[in-house]
Coordinates of C-alpha atoms and ligand atoms in Angstrom, one line a residue:
X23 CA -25.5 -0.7 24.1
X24 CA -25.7 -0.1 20.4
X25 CA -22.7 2.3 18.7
X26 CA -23.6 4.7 16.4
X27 CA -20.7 3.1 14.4
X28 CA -18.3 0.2 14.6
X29 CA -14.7 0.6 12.6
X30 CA -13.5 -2.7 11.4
X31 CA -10.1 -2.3 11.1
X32 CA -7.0 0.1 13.0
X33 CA -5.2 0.9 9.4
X34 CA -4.5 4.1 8.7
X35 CA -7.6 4.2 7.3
X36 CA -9.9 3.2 9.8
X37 CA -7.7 4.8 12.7
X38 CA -8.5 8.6 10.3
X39 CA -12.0 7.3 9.6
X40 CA -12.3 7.0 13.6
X41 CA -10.5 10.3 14.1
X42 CA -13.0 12.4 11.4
X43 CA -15.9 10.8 13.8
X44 CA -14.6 12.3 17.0
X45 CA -14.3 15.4 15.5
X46 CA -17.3 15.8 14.5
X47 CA -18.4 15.3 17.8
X48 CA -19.5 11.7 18.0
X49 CA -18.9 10.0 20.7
X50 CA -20.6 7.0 20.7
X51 CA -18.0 4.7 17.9
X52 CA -15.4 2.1 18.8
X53 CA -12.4 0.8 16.7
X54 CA -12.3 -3.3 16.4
X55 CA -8.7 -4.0 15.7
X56 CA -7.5 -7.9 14.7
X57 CA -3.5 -7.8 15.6
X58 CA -2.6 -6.4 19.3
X59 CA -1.4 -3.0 17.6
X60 CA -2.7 -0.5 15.3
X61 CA -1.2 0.3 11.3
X62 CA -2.1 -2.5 9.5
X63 CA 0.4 -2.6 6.8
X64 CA 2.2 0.3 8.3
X65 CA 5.2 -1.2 11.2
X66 CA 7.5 0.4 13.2
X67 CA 10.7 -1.9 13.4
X68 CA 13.8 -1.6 15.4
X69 CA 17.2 -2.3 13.9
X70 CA 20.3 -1.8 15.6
X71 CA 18.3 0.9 18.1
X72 CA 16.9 2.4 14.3
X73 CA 13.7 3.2 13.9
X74 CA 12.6 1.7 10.1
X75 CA 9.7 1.4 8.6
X76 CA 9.0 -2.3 8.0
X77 CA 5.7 -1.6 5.9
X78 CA 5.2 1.6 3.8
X79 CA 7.3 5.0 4.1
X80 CA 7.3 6.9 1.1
X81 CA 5.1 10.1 0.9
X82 CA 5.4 12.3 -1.8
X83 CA 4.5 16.5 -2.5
X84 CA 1.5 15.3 -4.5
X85 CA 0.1 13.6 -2.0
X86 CA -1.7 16.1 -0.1
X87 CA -4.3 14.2 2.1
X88 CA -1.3 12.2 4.4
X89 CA 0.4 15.6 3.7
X90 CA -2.3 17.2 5.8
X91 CA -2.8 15.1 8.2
X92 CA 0.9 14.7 9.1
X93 CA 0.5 18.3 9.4
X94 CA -2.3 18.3 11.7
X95 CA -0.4 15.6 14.2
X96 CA 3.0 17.9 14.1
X97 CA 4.7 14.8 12.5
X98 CA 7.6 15.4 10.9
X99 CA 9.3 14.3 7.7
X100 CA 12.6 13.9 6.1
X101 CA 14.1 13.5 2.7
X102 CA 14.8 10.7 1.0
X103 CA 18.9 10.5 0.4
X104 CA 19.3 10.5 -3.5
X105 CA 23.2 12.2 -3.8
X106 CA 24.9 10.0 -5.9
X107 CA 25.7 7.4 -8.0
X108 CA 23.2 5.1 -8.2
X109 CA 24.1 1.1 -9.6
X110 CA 22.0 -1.9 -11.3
X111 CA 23.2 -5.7 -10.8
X112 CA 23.6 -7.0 -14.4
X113 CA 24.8 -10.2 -15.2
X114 CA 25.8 -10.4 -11.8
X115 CA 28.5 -7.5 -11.9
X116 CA 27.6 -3.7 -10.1
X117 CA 27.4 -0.7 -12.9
X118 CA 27.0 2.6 -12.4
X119 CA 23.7 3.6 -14.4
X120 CA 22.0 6.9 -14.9
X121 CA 18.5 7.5 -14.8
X122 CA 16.9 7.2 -18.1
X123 CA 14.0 9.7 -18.9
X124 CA 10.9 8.4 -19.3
X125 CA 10.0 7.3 -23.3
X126 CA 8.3 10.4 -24.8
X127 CA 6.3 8.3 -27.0
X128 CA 5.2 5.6 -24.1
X129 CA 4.0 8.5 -22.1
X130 CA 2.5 10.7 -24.4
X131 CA 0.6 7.2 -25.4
X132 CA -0.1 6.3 -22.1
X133 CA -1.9 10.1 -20.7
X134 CA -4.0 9.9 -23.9
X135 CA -5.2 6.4 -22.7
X136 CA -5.6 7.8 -19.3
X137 CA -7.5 10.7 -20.1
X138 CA -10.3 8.6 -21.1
X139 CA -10.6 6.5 -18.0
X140 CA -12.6 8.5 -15.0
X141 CA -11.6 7.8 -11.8
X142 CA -15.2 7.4 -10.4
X143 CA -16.2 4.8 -13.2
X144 CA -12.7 3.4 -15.2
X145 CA -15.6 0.2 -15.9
X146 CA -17.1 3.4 -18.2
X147 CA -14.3 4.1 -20.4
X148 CA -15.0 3.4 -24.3
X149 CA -12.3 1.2 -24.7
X150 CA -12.8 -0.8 -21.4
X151 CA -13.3 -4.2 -22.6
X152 CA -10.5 -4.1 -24.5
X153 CA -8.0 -3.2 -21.7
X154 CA -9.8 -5.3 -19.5
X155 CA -8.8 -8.3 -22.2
X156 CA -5.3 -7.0 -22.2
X157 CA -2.1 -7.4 -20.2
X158 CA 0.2 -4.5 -19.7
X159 CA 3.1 -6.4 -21.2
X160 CA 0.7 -7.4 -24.4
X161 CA 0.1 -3.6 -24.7
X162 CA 4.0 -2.6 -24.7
X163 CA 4.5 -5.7 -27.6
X164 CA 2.4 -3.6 -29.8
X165 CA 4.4 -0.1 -29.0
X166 CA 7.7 -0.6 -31.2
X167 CA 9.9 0.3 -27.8
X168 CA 13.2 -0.3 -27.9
X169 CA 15.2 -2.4 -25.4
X170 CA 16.6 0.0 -22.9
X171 CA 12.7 1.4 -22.9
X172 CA 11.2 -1.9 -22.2
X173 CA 13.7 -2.5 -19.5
X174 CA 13.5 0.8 -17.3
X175 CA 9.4 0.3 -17.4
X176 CA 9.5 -3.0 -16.5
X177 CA 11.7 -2.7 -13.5
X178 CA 9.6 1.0 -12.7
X179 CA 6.1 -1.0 -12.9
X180 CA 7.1 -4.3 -11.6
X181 CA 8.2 -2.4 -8.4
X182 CA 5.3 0.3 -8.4
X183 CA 3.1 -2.6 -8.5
X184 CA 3.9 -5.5 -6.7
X185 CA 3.1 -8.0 -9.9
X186 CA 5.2 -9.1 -13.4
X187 CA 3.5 -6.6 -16.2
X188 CA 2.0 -10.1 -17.4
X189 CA -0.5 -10.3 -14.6
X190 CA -1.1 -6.7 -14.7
X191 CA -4.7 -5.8 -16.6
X192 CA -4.3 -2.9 -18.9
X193 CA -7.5 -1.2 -17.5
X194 CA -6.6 -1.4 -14.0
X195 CA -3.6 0.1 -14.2
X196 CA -5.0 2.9 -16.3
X197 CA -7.4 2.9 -13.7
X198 CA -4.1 3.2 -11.2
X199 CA -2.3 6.1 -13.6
X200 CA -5.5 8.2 -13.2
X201 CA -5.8 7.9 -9.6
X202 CA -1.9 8.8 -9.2
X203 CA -1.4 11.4 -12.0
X204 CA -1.0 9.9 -15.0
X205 CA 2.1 8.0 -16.6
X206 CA 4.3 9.6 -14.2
X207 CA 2.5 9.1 -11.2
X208 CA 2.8 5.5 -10.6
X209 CA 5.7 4.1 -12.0
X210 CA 7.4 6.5 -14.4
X211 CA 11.0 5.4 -15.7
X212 CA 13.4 6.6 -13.7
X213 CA 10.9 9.3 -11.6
X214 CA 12.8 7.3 -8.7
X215 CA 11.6 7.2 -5.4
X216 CA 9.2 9.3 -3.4
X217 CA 10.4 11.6 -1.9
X218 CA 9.8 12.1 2.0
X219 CA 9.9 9.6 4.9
X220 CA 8.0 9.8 8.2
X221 CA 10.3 10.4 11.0
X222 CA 9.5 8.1 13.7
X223 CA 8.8 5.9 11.2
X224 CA 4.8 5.7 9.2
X225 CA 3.1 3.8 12.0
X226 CA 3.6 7.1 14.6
X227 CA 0.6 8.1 12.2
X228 CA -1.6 5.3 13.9
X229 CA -0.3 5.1 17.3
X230 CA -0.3 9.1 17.6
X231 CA -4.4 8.8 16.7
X232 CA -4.6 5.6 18.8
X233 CA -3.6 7.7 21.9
X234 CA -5.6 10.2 21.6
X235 CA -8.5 7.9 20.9
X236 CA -8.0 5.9 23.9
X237 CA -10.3 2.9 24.8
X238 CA -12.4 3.9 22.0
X239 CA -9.8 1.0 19.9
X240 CA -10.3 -2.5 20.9
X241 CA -6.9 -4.3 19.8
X242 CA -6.9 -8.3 19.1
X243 CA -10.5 -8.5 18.1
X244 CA -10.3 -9.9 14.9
X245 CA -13.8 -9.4 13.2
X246 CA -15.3 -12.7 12.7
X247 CA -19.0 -12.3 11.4
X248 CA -21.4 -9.2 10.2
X249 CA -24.8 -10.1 10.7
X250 CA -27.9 -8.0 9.9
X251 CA -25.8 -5.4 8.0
X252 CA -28.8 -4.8 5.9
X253 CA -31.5 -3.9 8.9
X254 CA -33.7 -3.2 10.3
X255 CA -32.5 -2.8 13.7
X256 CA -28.5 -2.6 14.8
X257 CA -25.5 -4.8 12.7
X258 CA -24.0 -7.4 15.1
X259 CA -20.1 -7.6 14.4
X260 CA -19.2 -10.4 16.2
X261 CA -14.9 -11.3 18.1
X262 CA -13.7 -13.9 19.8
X263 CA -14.2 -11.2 22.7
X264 CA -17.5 -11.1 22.6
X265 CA -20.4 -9.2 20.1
X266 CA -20.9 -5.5 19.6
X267 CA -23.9 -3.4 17.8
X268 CA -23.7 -1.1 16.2
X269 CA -26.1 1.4 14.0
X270 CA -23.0 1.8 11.0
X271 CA -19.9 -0.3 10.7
X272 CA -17.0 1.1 8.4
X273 CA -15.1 -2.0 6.7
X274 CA -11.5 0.0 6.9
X275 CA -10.0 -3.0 4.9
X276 CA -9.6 -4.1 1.8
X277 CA -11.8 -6.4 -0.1
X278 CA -9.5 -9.1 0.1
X279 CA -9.3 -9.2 4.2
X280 CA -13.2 -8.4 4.5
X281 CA -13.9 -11.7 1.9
X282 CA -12.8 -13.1 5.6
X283 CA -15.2 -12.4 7.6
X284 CA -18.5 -14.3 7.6
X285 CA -22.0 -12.6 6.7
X286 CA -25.9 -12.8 7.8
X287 CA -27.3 -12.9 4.9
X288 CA -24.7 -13.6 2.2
X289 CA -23.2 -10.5 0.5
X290 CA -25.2 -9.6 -3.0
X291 CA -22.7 -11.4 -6.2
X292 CA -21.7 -8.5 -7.0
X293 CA -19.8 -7.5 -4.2
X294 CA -18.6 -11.3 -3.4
X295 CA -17.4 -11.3 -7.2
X296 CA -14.7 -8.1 -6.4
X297 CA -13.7 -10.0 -3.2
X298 CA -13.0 -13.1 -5.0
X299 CA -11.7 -10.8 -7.7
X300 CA -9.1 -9.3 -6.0
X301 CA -5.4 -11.2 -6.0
X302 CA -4.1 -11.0 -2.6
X303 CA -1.2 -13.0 -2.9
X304 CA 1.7 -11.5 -4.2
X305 CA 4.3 -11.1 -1.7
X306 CA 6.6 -8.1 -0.4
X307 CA 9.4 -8.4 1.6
X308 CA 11.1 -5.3 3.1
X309 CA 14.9 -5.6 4.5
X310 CA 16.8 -3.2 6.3
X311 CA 20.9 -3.5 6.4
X312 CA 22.0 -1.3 9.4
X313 CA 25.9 0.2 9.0
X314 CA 28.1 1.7 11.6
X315 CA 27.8 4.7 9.3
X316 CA 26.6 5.2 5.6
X317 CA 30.1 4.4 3.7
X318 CA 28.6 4.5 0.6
X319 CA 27.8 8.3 1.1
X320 CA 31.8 8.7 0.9
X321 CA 32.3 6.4 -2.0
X322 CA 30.0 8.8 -3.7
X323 CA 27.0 6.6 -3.7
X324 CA 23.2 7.0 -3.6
X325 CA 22.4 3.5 -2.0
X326 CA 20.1 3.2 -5.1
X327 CA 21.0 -0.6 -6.4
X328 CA 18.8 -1.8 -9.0
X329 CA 18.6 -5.3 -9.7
X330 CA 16.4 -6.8 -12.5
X331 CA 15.3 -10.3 -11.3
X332 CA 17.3 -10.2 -8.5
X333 CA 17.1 -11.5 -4.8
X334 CA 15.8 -7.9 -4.2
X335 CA 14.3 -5.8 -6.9
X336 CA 15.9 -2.2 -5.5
X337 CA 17.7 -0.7 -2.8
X338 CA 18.0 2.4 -0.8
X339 CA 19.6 4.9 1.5
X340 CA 16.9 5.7 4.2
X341 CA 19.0 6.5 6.7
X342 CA 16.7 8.6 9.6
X343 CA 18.1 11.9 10.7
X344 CA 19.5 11.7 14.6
X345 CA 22.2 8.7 14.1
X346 CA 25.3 8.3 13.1
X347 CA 24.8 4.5 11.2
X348 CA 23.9 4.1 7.9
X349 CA 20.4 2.3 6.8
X350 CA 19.9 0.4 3.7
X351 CA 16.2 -0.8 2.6
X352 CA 15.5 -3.2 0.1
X353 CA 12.1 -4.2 -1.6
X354 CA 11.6 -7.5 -2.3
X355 CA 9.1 -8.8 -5.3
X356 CA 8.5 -12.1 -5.0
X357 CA 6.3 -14.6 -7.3
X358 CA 4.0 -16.1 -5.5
X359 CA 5.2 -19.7 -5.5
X360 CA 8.8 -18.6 -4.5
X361 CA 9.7 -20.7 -1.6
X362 CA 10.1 -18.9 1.8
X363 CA 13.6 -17.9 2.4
X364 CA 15.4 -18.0 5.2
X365 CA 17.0 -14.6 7.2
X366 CA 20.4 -16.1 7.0
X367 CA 20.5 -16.6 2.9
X368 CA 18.7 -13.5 2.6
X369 CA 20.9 -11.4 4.6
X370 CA 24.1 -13.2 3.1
X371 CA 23.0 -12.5 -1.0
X372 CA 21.5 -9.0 0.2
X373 CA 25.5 -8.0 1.6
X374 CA 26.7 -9.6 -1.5
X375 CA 25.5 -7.6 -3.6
X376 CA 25.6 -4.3 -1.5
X377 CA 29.4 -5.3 -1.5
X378 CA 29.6 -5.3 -5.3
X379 CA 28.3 -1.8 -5.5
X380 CA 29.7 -0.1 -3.0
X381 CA 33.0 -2.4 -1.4
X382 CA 34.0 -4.8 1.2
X383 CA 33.0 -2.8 4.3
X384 CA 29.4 -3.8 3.0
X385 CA 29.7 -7.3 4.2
X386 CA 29.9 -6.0 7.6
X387 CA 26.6 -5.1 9.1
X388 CA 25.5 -4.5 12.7
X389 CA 21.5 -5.8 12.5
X390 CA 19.2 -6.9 9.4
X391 CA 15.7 -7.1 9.8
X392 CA 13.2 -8.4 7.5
X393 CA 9.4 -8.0 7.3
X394 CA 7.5 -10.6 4.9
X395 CA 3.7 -9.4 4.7
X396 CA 2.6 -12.5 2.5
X397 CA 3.0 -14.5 6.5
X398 CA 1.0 -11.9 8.0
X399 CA -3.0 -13.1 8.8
X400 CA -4.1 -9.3 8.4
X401 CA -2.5 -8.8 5.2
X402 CA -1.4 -11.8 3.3
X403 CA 0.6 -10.2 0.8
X404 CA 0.1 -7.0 -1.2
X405 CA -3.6 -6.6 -2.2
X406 CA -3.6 -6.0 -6.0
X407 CA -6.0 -4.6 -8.2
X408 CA -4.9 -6.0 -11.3
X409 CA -6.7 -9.3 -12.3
X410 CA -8.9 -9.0 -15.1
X411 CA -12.7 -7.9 -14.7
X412 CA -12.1 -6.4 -11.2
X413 CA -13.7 -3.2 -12.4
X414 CA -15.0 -4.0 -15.8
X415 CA -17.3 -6.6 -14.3
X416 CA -17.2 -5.5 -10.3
X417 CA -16.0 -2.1 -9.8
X418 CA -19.6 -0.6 -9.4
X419 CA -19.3 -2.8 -5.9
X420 CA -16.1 -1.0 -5.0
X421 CA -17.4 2.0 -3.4
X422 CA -21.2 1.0 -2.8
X423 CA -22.2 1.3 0.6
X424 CA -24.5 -2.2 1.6
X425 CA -27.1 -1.6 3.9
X426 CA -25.7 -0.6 7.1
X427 CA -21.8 -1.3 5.6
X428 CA -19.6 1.1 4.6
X429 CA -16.5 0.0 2.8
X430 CA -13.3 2.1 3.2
X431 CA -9.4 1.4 2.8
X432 CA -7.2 2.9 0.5
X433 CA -8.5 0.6 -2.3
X434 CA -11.7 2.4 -2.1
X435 CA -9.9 6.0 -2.7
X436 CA -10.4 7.6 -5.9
X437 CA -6.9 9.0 -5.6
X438 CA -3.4 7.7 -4.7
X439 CA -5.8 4.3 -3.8
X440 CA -3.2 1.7 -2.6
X441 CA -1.0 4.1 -1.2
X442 CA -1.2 5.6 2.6
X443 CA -2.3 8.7 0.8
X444 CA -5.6 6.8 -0.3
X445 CA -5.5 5.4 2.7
X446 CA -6.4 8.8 4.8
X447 CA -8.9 9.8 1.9
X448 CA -10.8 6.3 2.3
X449 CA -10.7 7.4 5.8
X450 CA -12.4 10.9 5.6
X451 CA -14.7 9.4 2.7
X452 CA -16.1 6.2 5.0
X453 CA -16.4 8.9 7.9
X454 CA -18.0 11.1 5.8
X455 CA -21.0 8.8 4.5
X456 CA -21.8 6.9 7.9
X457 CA -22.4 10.8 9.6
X458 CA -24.2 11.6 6.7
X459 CA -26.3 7.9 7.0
X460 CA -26.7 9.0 10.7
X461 CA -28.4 12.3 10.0
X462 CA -30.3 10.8 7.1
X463 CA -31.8 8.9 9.9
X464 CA -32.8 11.8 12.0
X465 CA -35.2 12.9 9.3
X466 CA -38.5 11.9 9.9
X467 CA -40.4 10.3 7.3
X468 CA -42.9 12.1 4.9
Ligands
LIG501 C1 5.7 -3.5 2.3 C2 4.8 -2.4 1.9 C3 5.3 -1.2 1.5 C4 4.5 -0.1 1.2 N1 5.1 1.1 0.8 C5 4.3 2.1 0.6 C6 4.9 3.4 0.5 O1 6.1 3.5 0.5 N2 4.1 4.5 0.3 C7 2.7 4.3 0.3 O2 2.0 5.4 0.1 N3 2.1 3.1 0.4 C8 2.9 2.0 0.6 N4 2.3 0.8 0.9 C9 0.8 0.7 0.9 C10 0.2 1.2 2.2 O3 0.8 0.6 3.2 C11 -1.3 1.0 2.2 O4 -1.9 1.6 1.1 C12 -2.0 1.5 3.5 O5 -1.2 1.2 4.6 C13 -3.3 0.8 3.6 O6 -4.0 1.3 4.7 P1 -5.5 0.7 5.1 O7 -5.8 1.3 6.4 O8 -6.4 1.0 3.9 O9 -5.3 -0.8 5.1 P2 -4.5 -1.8 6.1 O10 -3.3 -1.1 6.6 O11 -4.4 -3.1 5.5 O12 -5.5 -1.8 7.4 C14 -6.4 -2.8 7.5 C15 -6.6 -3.1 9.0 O13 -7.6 -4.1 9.2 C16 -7.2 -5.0 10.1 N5 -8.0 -6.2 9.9 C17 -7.9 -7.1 8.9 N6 -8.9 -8.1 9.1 C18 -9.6 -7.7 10.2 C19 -10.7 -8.3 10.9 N7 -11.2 -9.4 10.5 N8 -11.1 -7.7 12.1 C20 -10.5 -6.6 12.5 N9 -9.5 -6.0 11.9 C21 -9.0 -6.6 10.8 C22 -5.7 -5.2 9.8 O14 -5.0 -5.8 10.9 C23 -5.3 -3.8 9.6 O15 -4.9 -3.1 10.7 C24 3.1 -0.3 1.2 C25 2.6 -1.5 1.6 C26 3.4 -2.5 1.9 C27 2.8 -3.8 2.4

């Protein structure tokens, strides 16, 4: 049996690429899914009988594609708990800090920059070889900012991004501020945190399209080779479990996880330059504290802890609505050459500082759970699009359907890519081309 199209990948991209094709009315596609559950870098995790979100969470109003489709599922969502004082850990001592606008100047800069990078070509832009050769953190040494400035957008951009603004190219994250709405989108100063979270946690997004798809997702069949992906005649996408066929496969990963797989023949230099391109290895770690009750609330408190350098780089309050505890997250930054730490040290500096901002009762948990995506096979760490020449000298490749390959994945979404929100768009884009491809095929030849 040959499909009509093979999904690589149960993301929340492939998983809405695989829902678009069912209702279009194809019938004949199958999902191939490495791990034994669907979400990729979206988890459902349980602490203290809590539903958290162990991979992404945050969805804000401007993101109207996940908006949509959490619409369309009847999934609900709740707002992020920002009443409050928020702190920052400096010199190891807890201060109350308010949240400093964003530099006028840096901004204003910064859009005008934008508005000269498309999102369909940032390789384009007239400048591009000069942000390309350019650092983030070289760019704000030549701005005159002040100290307070520098401060508030590196901890904003460090955490937006995953990566120290030395690692961070100049043109990609141009690239990034066009995609997300300019300077303000990705990583403003104090814009804070997105606004909603999922209730039921991100991965009901998945699972909800999973079940309704049925046995039309194949779970623990990690995608080991692609051969003839450039025809005649069907692909072969070959699992430990056995090989498929199929007429079209959508690659609902990004290019760091498809550089993975092995292919007959060789990919063309172009596109094996962005996989080796892209730098998969920086690391983030997601903790949840779980509290009889949110004391901080009463103490006036946001949950918001900032903490430059830190063991974590920021807390918050994302207690779920329905319990009575109290739920604090923290993302953790890591370089990539950090050792591994253990649960116990994390959990007792994690407390430690929770106790400085808001008081004893913080060394007191009932659970802490940690999820660290640089251990995971089918993620290794947080794909970044920063290193230099990704798109000046490979970005035509990003998009480019090969042969019988379509590549989708938030990375490939000209908005909001590397969020869920470019996710789902990936998703409908990917479906999208392989039903056109399909059709195209139906037309007999002059
Ligand atoms: C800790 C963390 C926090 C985040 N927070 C947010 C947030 O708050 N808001 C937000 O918008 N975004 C956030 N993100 C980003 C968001 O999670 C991603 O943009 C989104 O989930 C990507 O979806 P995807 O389907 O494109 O890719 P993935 O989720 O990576 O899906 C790829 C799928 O392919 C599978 N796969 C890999 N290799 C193979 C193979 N060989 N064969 C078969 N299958 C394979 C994987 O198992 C996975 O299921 C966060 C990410 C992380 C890691």
């Amino acid at each position: 049996m040959v499909y009509d199209v093979v999904v690589v990948g149960g993301g929340v991209s492939g998983m809405n690429a695989a829902r678009d094709l069912k209702r279009s009315g194809l019938d004949n596609f199958l999902v191939l899914e490495a791990r034994d559950r669907v979400g990729g870098r979206t988890l459902i995790q349980h602490a203290d009988g809590v539903i958290v979100d162990g991979g992404a969470t945050w969805v804000n109003p401007n993101q109207t594609a996940i908006l949509d489709l959490l619409h369309e599922l009847g999934i609900e969502r709740f707002e992020q708990y920002a009443t409050g004082d928020s702190f920052a850990i400096l010199g190891g001592e807890a201060q109350k800090v308010k949240p400093a606008a964003p530099n006028p100047h840096l901004a204003d800069t910064m859009d005008a920059m934008v508005a000269t990078v498309s999102a369909e070509a940032p390789w384009e832009a007239p400048n591009a070889k000069e942000w390309n050769g350019m650092t983030f953190q070289q760019f704000l040494d030549t701005q005159d900012l002040d100290q307070a400035t520098l401060m508030t957008t590196k901890i904003a951009f460090e955490i937006a991004s995953c990566a120290p603004l030395s690692e961070i190219t100049l043109l990609n994250l141009l690239f990034a501020m066009r995609a997300t709405g300019g300077f303000a989108g990705i990583g403003a100063p104090a814009s804070g945190l997105p606004q909603y979270h999922i209730v039921g946690g991100m991965a009901s997004i998945s699972n909800r399209i999973a079940a309704d798809l049925g046995d039309k997702v194949r779970l623990s069949s990690p995608v080991t080779k692609i051969s003839n992906w450039d025809g005649p005649g069907p692909v072969r996408i070959e699992t430990p479990n056995g090989t498929v066929e199929a007429r079209k496969v959508i690659m609902a990963m990004g290019g760091s996880l498809a550089s993975q797989i092995a292919y007959e023949p060789e990919l063309p230099a172009m596109r094996k330059g962005l996989h080796d391109t892209i730098d998969r290895n920086h690391c983030l770690i997601k903790t949840h504290t779980v509290y009889e009750r949110p004391f901080w609330r009463d103490r006036g408190a946001s949950g918001q802890i900032i903490w430059p350098d830190g063991l974590f780089n920021i807390s918050a309050d994302v207690t779920p609505p329905g319990t009575d505890k109290g739920v604090l997250v923290t993302l953790v930054r890591s370089p990539r050459d950090e050792a591994p730490m253990s649960l116990e040290d994390r959990k007792a500096g994690t407390i430690e500082a929770f106790a400085k901002a808001f008081g004893e009762e913080a060394l007191h948990p009932t659970d802490f759970v940690m999820q660290d995506w640089l251990q995971e096979e089918y993620t290794k760490g947080v794909e970044d699009l920063w290193s230099p020449g990704l798109y000046l000298d490979y970005g035509p490749a990003l998009r480019a359907p090969l042969g019988n390959i379509i590549w989708g994945g938030t990375e490939t979404s000209l908005f909001w890519c590397g969020f869920i929100d470019g996710a789902v768009r990936g998703g409908h884009q990917a479906a999208l081309t392989a039903l056109a491809s399909l059709a195209e095929e139906l037309v007999p030849a002059s």
